PDB file of C-alpha atoms in Angstrom:
ATOM      1  CA  UNK A  16      49.306  15.584  -2.618  1.00  0.00           C
ATOM      2  CA  UNK A  17      46.178  13.532  -3.315  1.00  0.00           C
ATOM      3  CA  UNK A  18      44.605  12.906  -6.726  1.00  0.00           C
ATOM      4  CA  UNK A  19      40.863  13.360  -7.348  1.00  0.00           C
ATOM      5  CA  UNK A  20      38.628  11.404  -9.741  1.00  0.00           C
ATOM      6  CA  UNK A  21      39.314  14.003 -12.446  1.00  0.00           C
ATOM      7  CA  UNK A  22      43.083  13.735 -12.032  1.00  0.00           C
ATOM      8  CA  UNK A  23      43.392  17.072 -10.200  1.00  0.00           C
ATOM      9  CA  UNK A  24      45.290  17.239  -6.941  1.00  0.00           C
ATOM     10  CA  UNK A  25      43.938  18.243  -3.545  1.00  0.00           C
ATOM     11  CA  UNK A  26      45.802  19.266  -0.425  1.00  0.00           C
ATOM     12  CA  UNK A  27      46.394  16.447   2.080  1.00  0.00           C
ATOM     13  CA  UNK A  28      44.351  16.376   5.260  1.00  0.00           C
ATOM     14  CA  UNK A  29      46.394  17.287   8.345  1.00  0.00           C
ATOM     15  CA  UNK A  30      45.426  16.362  11.884  1.00  0.00           C
ATOM     16  CA  UNK A  31      45.753  19.997  12.873  1.00  0.00           C
ATOM     17  CA  UNK A  32      43.077  21.149  10.411  1.00  0.00           C
ATOM     18  CA  UNK A  33      39.670  22.225  11.736  1.00  0.00           C
ATOM     19  CA  UNK A  34      36.688  19.916  11.282  1.00  0.00           C
ATOM     20  CA  UNK A  35      35.178  22.232   8.675  1.00  0.00           C
ATOM     21  CA  UNK A  36      38.362  22.467   6.621  1.00  0.00           C
ATOM     22  CA  UNK A  37      38.782  18.682   6.771  1.00  0.00           C
ATOM     23  CA  UNK A  38      35.220  18.245   5.479  1.00  0.00           C
ATOM     24  CA  UNK A  39      35.865  20.697   2.643  1.00  0.00           C
ATOM     25  CA  UNK A  40      38.980  18.784   1.619  1.00  0.00           C
ATOM     26  CA  UNK A  41      37.193  15.440   1.747  1.00  0.00           C
ATOM     27  CA  UNK A  42      34.443  16.896  -0.422  1.00  0.00           C
ATOM     28  CA  UNK A  43      37.016  18.186  -2.881  1.00  0.00           C
ATOM     29  CA  UNK A  44      38.713  14.790  -3.034  1.00  0.00           C
ATOM     30  CA  UNK A  45      35.491  12.805  -3.498  1.00  0.00           C
ATOM     31  CA  UNK A  46      33.726  15.266  -5.761  1.00  0.00           C
ATOM     32  CA  UNK A  47      31.044  15.821  -3.108  1.00  0.00           C
ATOM     33  CA  UNK A  48      29.262  19.196  -3.202  1.00  0.00           C
ATOM     34  CA  UNK A  49      29.262  21.159   0.073  1.00  0.00           C
ATOM     35  CA  UNK A  50      25.824  20.913   1.618  1.00  0.00           C
ATOM     36  CA  UNK A  51      24.900  24.579   1.335  1.00  0.00           C
ATOM     37  CA  UNK A  52      26.358  25.202  -2.106  1.00  0.00           C
ATOM     38  CA  UNK A  53      24.092  23.187  -4.413  1.00  0.00           C
ATOM     39  CA  UNK A  54      22.230  25.450  -6.850  1.00  0.00           C
ATOM     40  CA  UNK A  55      19.393  25.050  -9.310  1.00  0.00           C
ATOM     41  CA  UNK A  56      21.936  25.543 -12.097  1.00  0.00           C
ATOM     42  CA  UNK A  57      23.850  22.523 -10.735  1.00  0.00           C
ATOM     43  CA  UNK A  58      20.642  20.506 -11.165  1.00  0.00           C
ATOM     44  CA  UNK A  59      20.243  21.645 -14.751  1.00  0.00           C
ATOM     45  CA  UNK A  60      23.836  20.736 -15.599  1.00  0.00           C
ATOM     46  CA  UNK A  61      23.448  17.354 -13.855  1.00  0.00           C
ATOM     47  CA  UNK A  62      27.131  16.569 -13.553  1.00  0.00           C
ATOM     48  CA  UNK A  63      28.114  13.276 -11.990  1.00  0.00           C
ATOM     49  CA  UNK A  64      28.385  14.418  -8.331  1.00  0.00           C
ATOM     50  CA  UNK A  65      24.932  16.019  -8.521  1.00  0.00           C
ATOM     51  CA  UNK A  66      23.514  12.983 -10.281  1.00  0.00           C
ATOM     52  CA  UNK A  67      24.773  10.762  -7.445  1.00  0.00           C
ATOM     53  CA  UNK A  68      23.122  13.014  -4.858  1.00  0.00           C
ATOM     54  CA  UNK A  69      19.768  12.970  -6.664  1.00  0.00           C
ATOM     55  CA  UNK A  70      19.875   9.203  -7.153  1.00  0.00           C
ATOM     56  CA  UNK A  71      20.610   8.796  -3.431  1.00  0.00           C
ATOM     57  CA  UNK A  72      17.527  10.860  -2.533  1.00  0.00           C
ATOM     58  CA  UNK A  73      19.635  13.617  -1.005  1.00  0.00           C
ATOM     59  CA  UNK A  74      18.271  16.613  -2.937  1.00  0.00           C
ATOM     60  CA  UNK A  75      15.038  18.202  -1.723  1.00  0.00           C
ATOM     61  CA  UNK A  76      13.048  21.333  -2.520  1.00  0.00           C
ATOM     62  CA  UNK A  77      11.730  23.062   0.592  1.00  0.00           C
ATOM     63  CA  UNK A  78       9.154  25.707   1.422  1.00  0.00           C
ATOM     64  CA  UNK A  79       8.806  27.448   4.765  1.00  0.00           C
ATOM     65  CA  UNK A  80       5.410  28.666   5.953  1.00  0.00           C
ATOM     66  CA  UNK A  81       3.750  29.662   9.211  1.00  0.00           C
ATOM     67  CA  UNK A  82       3.206  26.000  10.086  1.00  0.00           C
ATOM     68  CA  UNK A  83       6.805  24.961   9.498  1.00  0.00           C
ATOM     69  CA  UNK A  84       8.681  23.363   6.647  1.00  0.00           C
ATOM     70  CA  UNK A  85       7.414  21.233   3.798  1.00  0.00           C
ATOM     71  CA  UNK A  86       9.737  19.380   1.451  1.00  0.00           C
ATOM     72  CA  UNK A  87       9.504  17.782  -1.972  1.00  0.00           C
ATOM     73  CA  UNK A  88      11.570  14.958  -3.424  1.00  0.00           C
ATOM     74  CA  UNK A  89      13.595  15.509  -6.590  1.00  0.00           C
ATOM     75  CA  UNK A  90      14.183  12.276  -8.497  1.00  0.00           C
ATOM     76  CA  UNK A  91      15.917  11.145 -11.665  1.00  0.00           C
ATOM     77  CA  UNK A  92      14.363   8.433 -13.826  1.00  0.00           C
ATOM     78  CA  UNK A  93      15.393   7.420 -17.350  1.00  0.00           C
ATOM     79  CA  UNK A  94      17.438  10.588 -17.660  1.00  0.00           C
ATOM     80  CA  UNK A  95      14.533  12.846 -16.713  1.00  0.00           C
ATOM     81  CA  UNK A  96      14.382  15.018 -13.602  1.00  0.00           C
ATOM     82  CA  UNK A  97      11.131  15.157 -11.586  1.00  0.00           C
ATOM     83  CA  UNK A  98       9.897  17.418  -8.802  1.00  0.00           C
ATOM     84  CA  UNK A  99       7.355  15.720  -6.520  1.00  0.00           C
ATOM     85  CA  UNK A 100       4.744  17.509  -4.350  1.00  0.00           C
ATOM     86  CA  UNK A 101       5.519  19.370  -1.151  1.00  0.00           C
ATOM     87  CA  UNK A 102       4.678  17.305   1.927  1.00  0.00           C
ATOM     88  CA  UNK A 103       5.155  17.625   5.661  1.00  0.00           C
ATOM     89  CA  UNK A 104       7.831  14.986   5.970  1.00  0.00           C
ATOM     90  CA  UNK A 105      11.255  14.672   7.594  1.00  0.00           C
ATOM     91  CA  UNK A 106      14.139  15.938   5.512  1.00  0.00           C
ATOM     92  CA  UNK A 107      16.720  13.152   5.071  1.00  0.00           C
ATOM     93  CA  UNK A 108      19.958  13.517   6.997  1.00  0.00           C
ATOM     94  CA  UNK A 109      22.707  15.258   5.006  1.00  0.00           C
ATOM     95  CA  UNK A 110      20.181  16.336   2.366  1.00  0.00           C
ATOM     96  CA  UNK A 111      20.927  19.254   0.075  1.00  0.00           C
ATOM     97  CA  UNK A 112      17.982  21.654   0.031  1.00  0.00           C
ATOM     98  CA  UNK A 113      16.852  24.193  -2.540  1.00  0.00           C
ATOM     99  CA  UNK A 114      14.029  26.682  -2.274  1.00  0.00           C
ATOM    100  CA  UNK A 115      10.891  25.350  -3.970  1.00  0.00           C
ATOM    101  CA  UNK A 116      10.271  28.709  -5.624  1.00  0.00           C
ATOM    102  CA  UNK A 117      13.716  28.589  -7.262  1.00  0.00           C
ATOM    103  CA  UNK A 118      13.198  25.054  -8.539  1.00  0.00           C
ATOM    104  CA  UNK A 119       9.747  25.812  -9.970  1.00  0.00           C
ATOM    105  CA  UNK A 120      11.231  28.943 -11.515  1.00  0.00           C
ATOM    106  CA  UNK A 121      13.155  26.879 -14.070  1.00  0.00           C
ATOM    107  CA  UNK A 122       9.959  25.518 -15.651  1.00  0.00           C
ATOM    108  CA  UNK A 123       9.467  26.462 -19.271  1.00  0.00           C
ATOM    109  CA  UNK A 124       6.170  28.424 -19.494  1.00  0.00           C
ATOM    110  CA  UNK A 125       5.828  27.468 -23.152  1.00  0.00           C
ATOM    111  CA  UNK A 126       6.173  23.727 -22.496  1.00  0.00           C
ATOM    112  CA  UNK A 127       5.310  22.751 -18.930  1.00  0.00           C
ATOM    113  CA  UNK A 128       5.154  19.000 -18.370  1.00  0.00           C
ATOM    114  CA  UNK A 129       3.414  17.482 -15.339  1.00  0.00           C
ATOM    115  CA  UNK A 130       2.909  13.867 -14.303  1.00  0.00           C
ATOM    116  CA  UNK A 131       0.348  11.728 -12.501  1.00  0.00           C
ATOM    117  CA  UNK A 132       1.288   8.243 -11.263  1.00  0.00           C
ATOM    118  CA  UNK A 133      -1.799   6.016 -11.256  1.00  0.00           C
ATOM    119  CA  UNK A 134      -2.179   2.901  -9.145  1.00  0.00           C
ATOM    120  CA  UNK A 135      -4.754   0.319  -8.160  1.00  0.00           C
ATOM    121  CA  UNK A 136      -4.929  -3.112  -6.568  1.00  0.00           C
ATOM    122  CA  UNK A 137      -2.012  -2.263  -4.300  1.00  0.00           C
ATOM    123  CA  UNK A 138       0.562  -1.205  -6.886  1.00  0.00           C
ATOM    124  CA  UNK A 139       1.561   1.735  -9.079  1.00  0.00           C
ATOM    125  CA  UNK A 140       0.631   0.928 -12.680  1.00  0.00           C
ATOM    126  CA  UNK A 141       2.349   3.708 -14.587  1.00  0.00           C
ATOM    127  CA  UNK A 142       3.111   7.366 -15.136  1.00  0.00           C
ATOM    128  CA  UNK A 143       0.958   9.725 -17.195  1.00  0.00           C
ATOM    129  CA  UNK A 144       2.816  12.759 -18.555  1.00  0.00           C
ATOM    130  CA  UNK A 145       0.795  15.785 -19.668  1.00  0.00           C
ATOM    131  CA  UNK A 146       1.926  18.816 -21.659  1.00  0.00           C
ATOM    132  CA  UNK A 147      -0.003  21.847 -20.441  1.00  0.00           C
ATOM    133  CA  UNK A 148      -1.222  24.615 -22.710  1.00  0.00           C
ATOM    134  CA  UNK A 149       0.965  27.657 -21.967  1.00  0.00           C
ATOM    135  CA  UNK A 150      -0.346  30.755 -20.245  1.00  0.00           C
ATOM    136  CA  UNK A 151      -3.804  29.500 -19.292  1.00  0.00           C
ATOM    137  CA  UNK A 152      -5.158  29.794 -15.738  1.00  0.00           C
ATOM    138  CA  UNK A 153      -6.359  26.169 -15.666  1.00  0.00           C
ATOM    139  CA  UNK A 154      -2.857  25.011 -16.610  1.00  0.00           C
ATOM    140  CA  UNK A 155      -1.290  27.163 -13.881  1.00  0.00           C
ATOM    141  CA  UNK A 156      -3.774  25.749 -11.361  1.00  0.00           C
ATOM    142  CA  UNK A 157      -2.888  22.208 -12.467  1.00  0.00           C
ATOM    143  CA  UNK A 158       0.794  22.927 -11.761  1.00  0.00           C
ATOM    144  CA  UNK A 159      -0.102  24.202  -8.286  1.00  0.00           C
ATOM    145  CA  UNK A 160      -1.994  20.987  -7.546  1.00  0.00           C
ATOM    146  CA  UNK A 161       0.819  18.810  -8.862  1.00  0.00           C
ATOM    147  CA  UNK A 162       3.456  20.608  -6.762  1.00  0.00           C
ATOM    148  CA  UNK A 163       1.427  21.362  -3.632  1.00  0.00           C
ATOM    149  CA  UNK A 164       2.665  24.955  -3.541  1.00  0.00           C
ATOM    150  CA  UNK A 165      -0.675  26.177  -2.143  1.00  0.00           C
ATOM    151  CA  UNK A 166      -0.935  23.307   0.334  1.00  0.00           C
ATOM    152  CA  UNK A 167      -3.311  21.124  -1.699  1.00  0.00           C
ATOM    153  CA  UNK A 168      -2.261  18.403  -4.111  1.00  0.00           C
ATOM    154  CA  UNK A 169      -3.663  15.721  -6.402  1.00  0.00           C
ATOM    155  CA  UNK A 170      -1.551  13.140  -4.556  1.00  0.00           C
ATOM    156  CA  UNK A 171      -3.762  10.417  -3.003  1.00  0.00           C
ATOM    157  CA  UNK A 172      -6.869  11.592  -4.843  1.00  0.00           C
ATOM    158  CA  UNK A 173      -9.091   9.089  -6.640  1.00  0.00           C
ATOM    159  CA  UNK A 174     -10.457   8.960 -10.147  1.00  0.00           C
ATOM    160  CA  UNK A 175     -14.174   9.584  -9.890  1.00  0.00           C
ATOM    161  CA  UNK A 176     -16.139   8.351 -12.878  1.00  0.00           C
ATOM    162  CA  UNK A 177     -16.014   7.048 -16.459  1.00  0.00           C
ATOM    163  CA  UNK A 178     -18.366   8.225 -19.196  1.00  0.00           C
ATOM    164  CA  UNK A 179     -19.094   6.475 -22.505  1.00  0.00           C
ATOM    165  CA  UNK A 180     -16.994   3.442 -21.567  1.00  0.00           C
ATOM    166  CA  UNK A 181     -16.006   1.571 -24.716  1.00  0.00           C
ATOM    167  CA  UNK A 182     -17.628   4.221 -26.921  1.00  0.00           C
ATOM    168  CA  UNK A 183     -16.397   7.250 -28.880  1.00  0.00           C
ATOM    169  CA  UNK A 184     -15.670  10.099 -26.490  1.00  0.00           C
ATOM    170  CA  UNK A 185     -14.815   7.769 -23.612  1.00  0.00           C
ATOM    171  CA  UNK A 186     -13.398   9.866 -20.781  1.00  0.00           C
ATOM    172  CA  UNK A 187     -12.453   9.693 -17.126  1.00  0.00           C
ATOM    173  CA  UNK A 188     -12.654  12.366 -14.448  1.00  0.00           C
ATOM    174  CA  UNK A 189     -10.684  13.093 -11.289  1.00  0.00           C
ATOM    175  CA  UNK A 190      -9.122  15.896  -9.315  1.00  0.00           C
ATOM    176  CA  UNK A 191     -11.301  16.258  -6.220  1.00  0.00           C
ATOM    177  CA  UNK A 192      -8.522  17.122  -3.777  1.00  0.00           C
ATOM    178  CA  UNK A 193     -10.974  18.046  -1.001  1.00  0.00           C
ATOM    179  CA  UNK A 194     -13.572  15.332  -0.398  1.00  0.00           C
ATOM    180  CA  UNK A 195     -12.484  12.659  -2.935  1.00  0.00           C
ATOM    181  CA  UNK A 196     -16.135  11.959  -3.788  1.00  0.00           C
ATOM    182  CA  UNK A 197     -16.691  14.368  -6.673  1.00  0.00           C
ATOM    183  CA  UNK A 198     -18.273  17.064  -4.540  1.00  0.00           C
ATOM    184  CA  UNK A 199     -15.036  18.997  -4.009  1.00  0.00           C
ATOM    185  CA  UNK A 200     -12.217  20.511  -5.995  1.00  0.00           C
ATOM    186  CA  UNK A 201     -12.569  24.239  -5.398  1.00  0.00           C
ATOM    187  CA  UNK A 202     -10.473  26.547  -7.594  1.00  0.00           C
ATOM    188  CA  UNK A 203      -7.121  27.708  -6.241  1.00  0.00           C
ATOM    189  CA  UNK A 204      -6.932  30.802  -8.437  1.00  0.00           C
ATOM    190  CA  UNK A 205      -9.417  33.681  -8.255  1.00  0.00           C
ATOM    191  CA  UNK A 206      -9.968  33.960 -12.007  1.00  0.00           C
ATOM    192  CA  UNK A 207      -9.854  30.969 -14.360  1.00  0.00           C
ATOM    193  CA  UNK A 208     -11.188  32.819 -17.387  1.00  0.00           C
ATOM    194  CA  UNK A 209      -8.920  32.510 -20.402  1.00  0.00           C
ATOM    195  CA  UNK A 210      -8.565  31.692 -24.065  1.00  0.00           C
ATOM    196  CA  UNK A 211      -8.965  27.908 -24.202  1.00  0.00           C
ATOM    197  CA  UNK A 212      -8.875  25.710 -27.255  1.00  0.00           C
ATOM    198  CA  UNK A 213     -11.244  22.877 -28.145  1.00  0.00           C
ATOM    199  CA  UNK A 214     -10.383  19.292 -29.091  1.00  0.00           C
ATOM    200  CA  UNK A 215     -12.079  15.948 -29.541  1.00  0.00           C
ATOM    201  CA  UNK A 216      -8.917  13.867 -29.653  1.00  0.00           C
ATOM    202  CA  UNK A 217      -7.942  11.066 -27.284  1.00  0.00           C
ATOM    203  CA  UNK A 218      -5.445  12.345 -24.736  1.00  0.00           C
ATOM    204  CA  UNK A 219      -7.150  15.717 -24.363  1.00  0.00           C
ATOM    205  CA  UNK A 220      -7.094  17.092 -20.801  1.00  0.00           C
ATOM    206  CA  UNK A 221      -9.882  19.548 -20.088  1.00  0.00           C
ATOM    207  CA  UNK A 222     -12.137  21.043 -17.426  1.00  0.00           C
ATOM    208  CA  UNK A 223     -15.667  19.710 -17.139  1.00  0.00           C
ATOM    209  CA  UNK A 224     -16.790  22.721 -15.117  1.00  0.00           C
ATOM    210  CA  UNK A 225     -16.565  26.299 -16.329  1.00  0.00           C
ATOM    211  CA  UNK A 226     -14.808  29.161 -14.527  1.00  0.00           C
ATOM    212  CA  UNK A 227     -16.761  30.177 -11.435  1.00  0.00           C
ATOM    213  CA  UNK A 228     -17.813  26.616 -10.639  1.00  0.00           C
ATOM    214  CA  UNK A 229     -16.921  25.288  -7.157  1.00  0.00           C
ATOM    215  CA  UNK A 230     -15.394  22.187  -8.810  1.00  0.00           C
ATOM    216  CA  UNK A 231     -12.960  23.870 -11.196  1.00  0.00           C
ATOM    217  CA  UNK A 232      -9.943  21.897  -9.967  1.00  0.00           C
ATOM    218  CA  UNK A 233     -11.443  18.652 -11.270  1.00  0.00           C
ATOM    219  CA  UNK A 234     -10.089  17.460 -14.625  1.00  0.00           C
ATOM    220  CA  UNK A 235     -11.126  15.128 -17.435  1.00  0.00           C
ATOM    221  CA  UNK A 236      -8.912  12.968 -19.678  1.00  0.00           C
ATOM    222  CA  UNK A 237     -10.431  11.746 -22.955  1.00  0.00           C
ATOM    223  CA  UNK A 238      -9.370   8.183 -23.808  1.00  0.00           C
ATOM    224  CA  UNK A 239     -11.201   7.713 -27.142  1.00  0.00           C
ATOM    225  CA  UNK A 240     -11.670  10.207 -29.965  1.00  0.00           C
ATOM    226  CA  UNK A 241     -15.009  11.938 -30.342  1.00  0.00           C
ATOM    227  CA  UNK A 242     -16.872  11.522 -33.616  1.00  0.00           C
ATOM    228  CA  UNK A 243     -18.656  13.883 -36.005  1.00  0.00           C
ATOM    229  CA  UNK A 244     -16.185  16.728 -35.426  1.00  0.00           C
ATOM    230  CA  UNK A 245     -17.438  17.244 -31.874  1.00  0.00           C
ATOM    231  CA  UNK A 246     -14.987  18.875 -29.491  1.00  0.00           C
ATOM    232  CA  UNK A 247     -14.558  19.407 -25.778  1.00  0.00           C
ATOM    233  CA  UNK A 248     -14.251  22.982 -24.434  1.00  0.00           C
ATOM    234  CA  UNK A 249     -11.768  24.358 -21.896  1.00  0.00           C
ATOM    235  CA  UNK A 250      -8.838  22.199 -23.044  1.00  0.00           C
ATOM    236  CA  UNK A 251      -5.642  22.990 -21.120  1.00  0.00           C
ATOM    237  CA  UNK A 252      -3.378  20.014 -21.846  1.00  0.00           C
ATOM    238  CA  UNK A 253      -2.631  16.810 -23.747  1.00  0.00           C
ATOM    239  CA  UNK A 254      -1.275  13.448 -22.627  1.00  0.00           C
ATOM    240  CA  UNK A 255       2.128  12.923 -24.263  1.00  0.00           C
ATOM    241  CA  UNK A 256       2.874   9.544 -22.676  1.00  0.00           C
ATOM    242  CA  UNK A 257       0.977   7.073 -20.512  1.00  0.00           C
ATOM    243  CA  UNK A 258      -2.420   7.225 -22.233  1.00  0.00           C
ATOM    244  CA  UNK A 259      -2.321   3.422 -22.141  1.00  0.00           C
ATOM    245  CA  UNK A 260      -2.161   3.672 -18.329  1.00  0.00           C
ATOM    246  CA  UNK A 261      -5.303   5.831 -18.283  1.00  0.00           C
ATOM    247  CA  UNK A 262      -7.076   3.366 -20.593  1.00  0.00           C
ATOM    248  CA  UNK A 263      -6.092   0.485 -18.333  1.00  0.00           C
ATOM    249  CA  UNK A 264      -7.521   2.425 -15.387  1.00  0.00           C
ATOM    250  CA  UNK A 265     -10.786   2.935 -17.290  1.00  0.00           C
ATOM    251  CA  UNK A 266     -11.022  -0.831 -17.755  1.00  0.00           C
ATOM    252  CA  UNK A 267     -10.479  -1.543 -14.063  1.00  0.00           C
ATOM    253  CA  UNK A 268     -13.586  -2.963 -12.420  1.00  0.00           C
ATOM    254  CA  UNK A 269     -14.098   0.076 -10.153  1.00  0.00           C
ATOM    255  CA  UNK A 270     -12.682   3.415 -11.283  1.00  0.00           C
ATOM    256  CA  UNK A 271     -12.881   4.823  -7.740  1.00  0.00           C
ATOM    257  CA  UNK A 272     -10.212   2.301  -6.704  1.00  0.00           C
ATOM    258  CA  UNK A 273      -7.751   4.054  -9.030  1.00  0.00           C
ATOM    259  CA  UNK A 274      -5.589   6.525  -7.104  1.00  0.00           C
ATOM    260  CA  UNK A 275      -3.149   9.251  -8.063  1.00  0.00           C
ATOM    261  CA  UNK A 276      -0.385   7.771  -5.923  1.00  0.00           C
ATOM    262  CA  UNK A 277       2.042  10.560  -6.817  1.00  0.00           C
ATOM    263  CA  UNK A 278       2.266  13.651  -8.995  1.00  0.00           C
ATOM    264  CA  UNK A 279       4.577  16.509  -9.825  1.00  0.00           C
ATOM    265  CA  UNK A 280       6.309  18.377 -12.622  1.00  0.00           C
ATOM    266  CA  UNK A 281       9.064  17.504 -15.078  1.00  0.00           C
ATOM    267  CA  UNK A 282      12.112  19.712 -14.673  1.00  0.00           C
ATOM    268  CA  UNK A 283      14.003  20.740 -17.832  1.00  0.00           C
ATOM    269  CA  UNK A 284      17.633  19.679 -17.988  1.00  0.00           C
TER     270      UNK A 284
END
């Protein structure tokens, strides 16, 4: 008999065994998960064998459509699990795949966290994490553009402009996933009407354009508080970490050189 990492015993491998049975025994001995048996619940439990797979880049979320397969990386950083956007890219050899719809299904509607990685001058400068307001169409659209579920994504888009630089109400805009010049960013959902709150605080994420506008996918992040009790409308999120990264981007010499180099959602563990 052979002993596993946990002290349990596994049957020895015999030369007469089939290739599949040998692989199953090796996986049992090493703690490896069979390639077609990884589940979303395994991700949430994040036991050591699953953690090793994620850290090795061997867990992907996939979506099949009429044009083929798209896949999204799942990564682990500082104990937090992240789902990156769907892209047309090769799936790594020996990767474990999960359906994108199943992975997104574990998101908490009452506390959805998304992220934008900002970069300029040839390097990624930091991650901005945003808590979205639950059950609002603009928040749901933001998730779609962070995951690429509808084919479009904020990845590789540019920040577009800065208003009131160095003044109260300083804010920066982005989110044109179509033309990257501020003239695009069409809505992905047919109806963006909803009950939105107002806020004048730094870190507020809101929509400059009202529902029905052809630029409704564009977003604004406020980096300095407003004064005199003024507030922005159509607020659908708040920056919970990385506001310093957005402020550093605002102070870059040319805001249009700042790129969303990556994006996605935070998966609950």
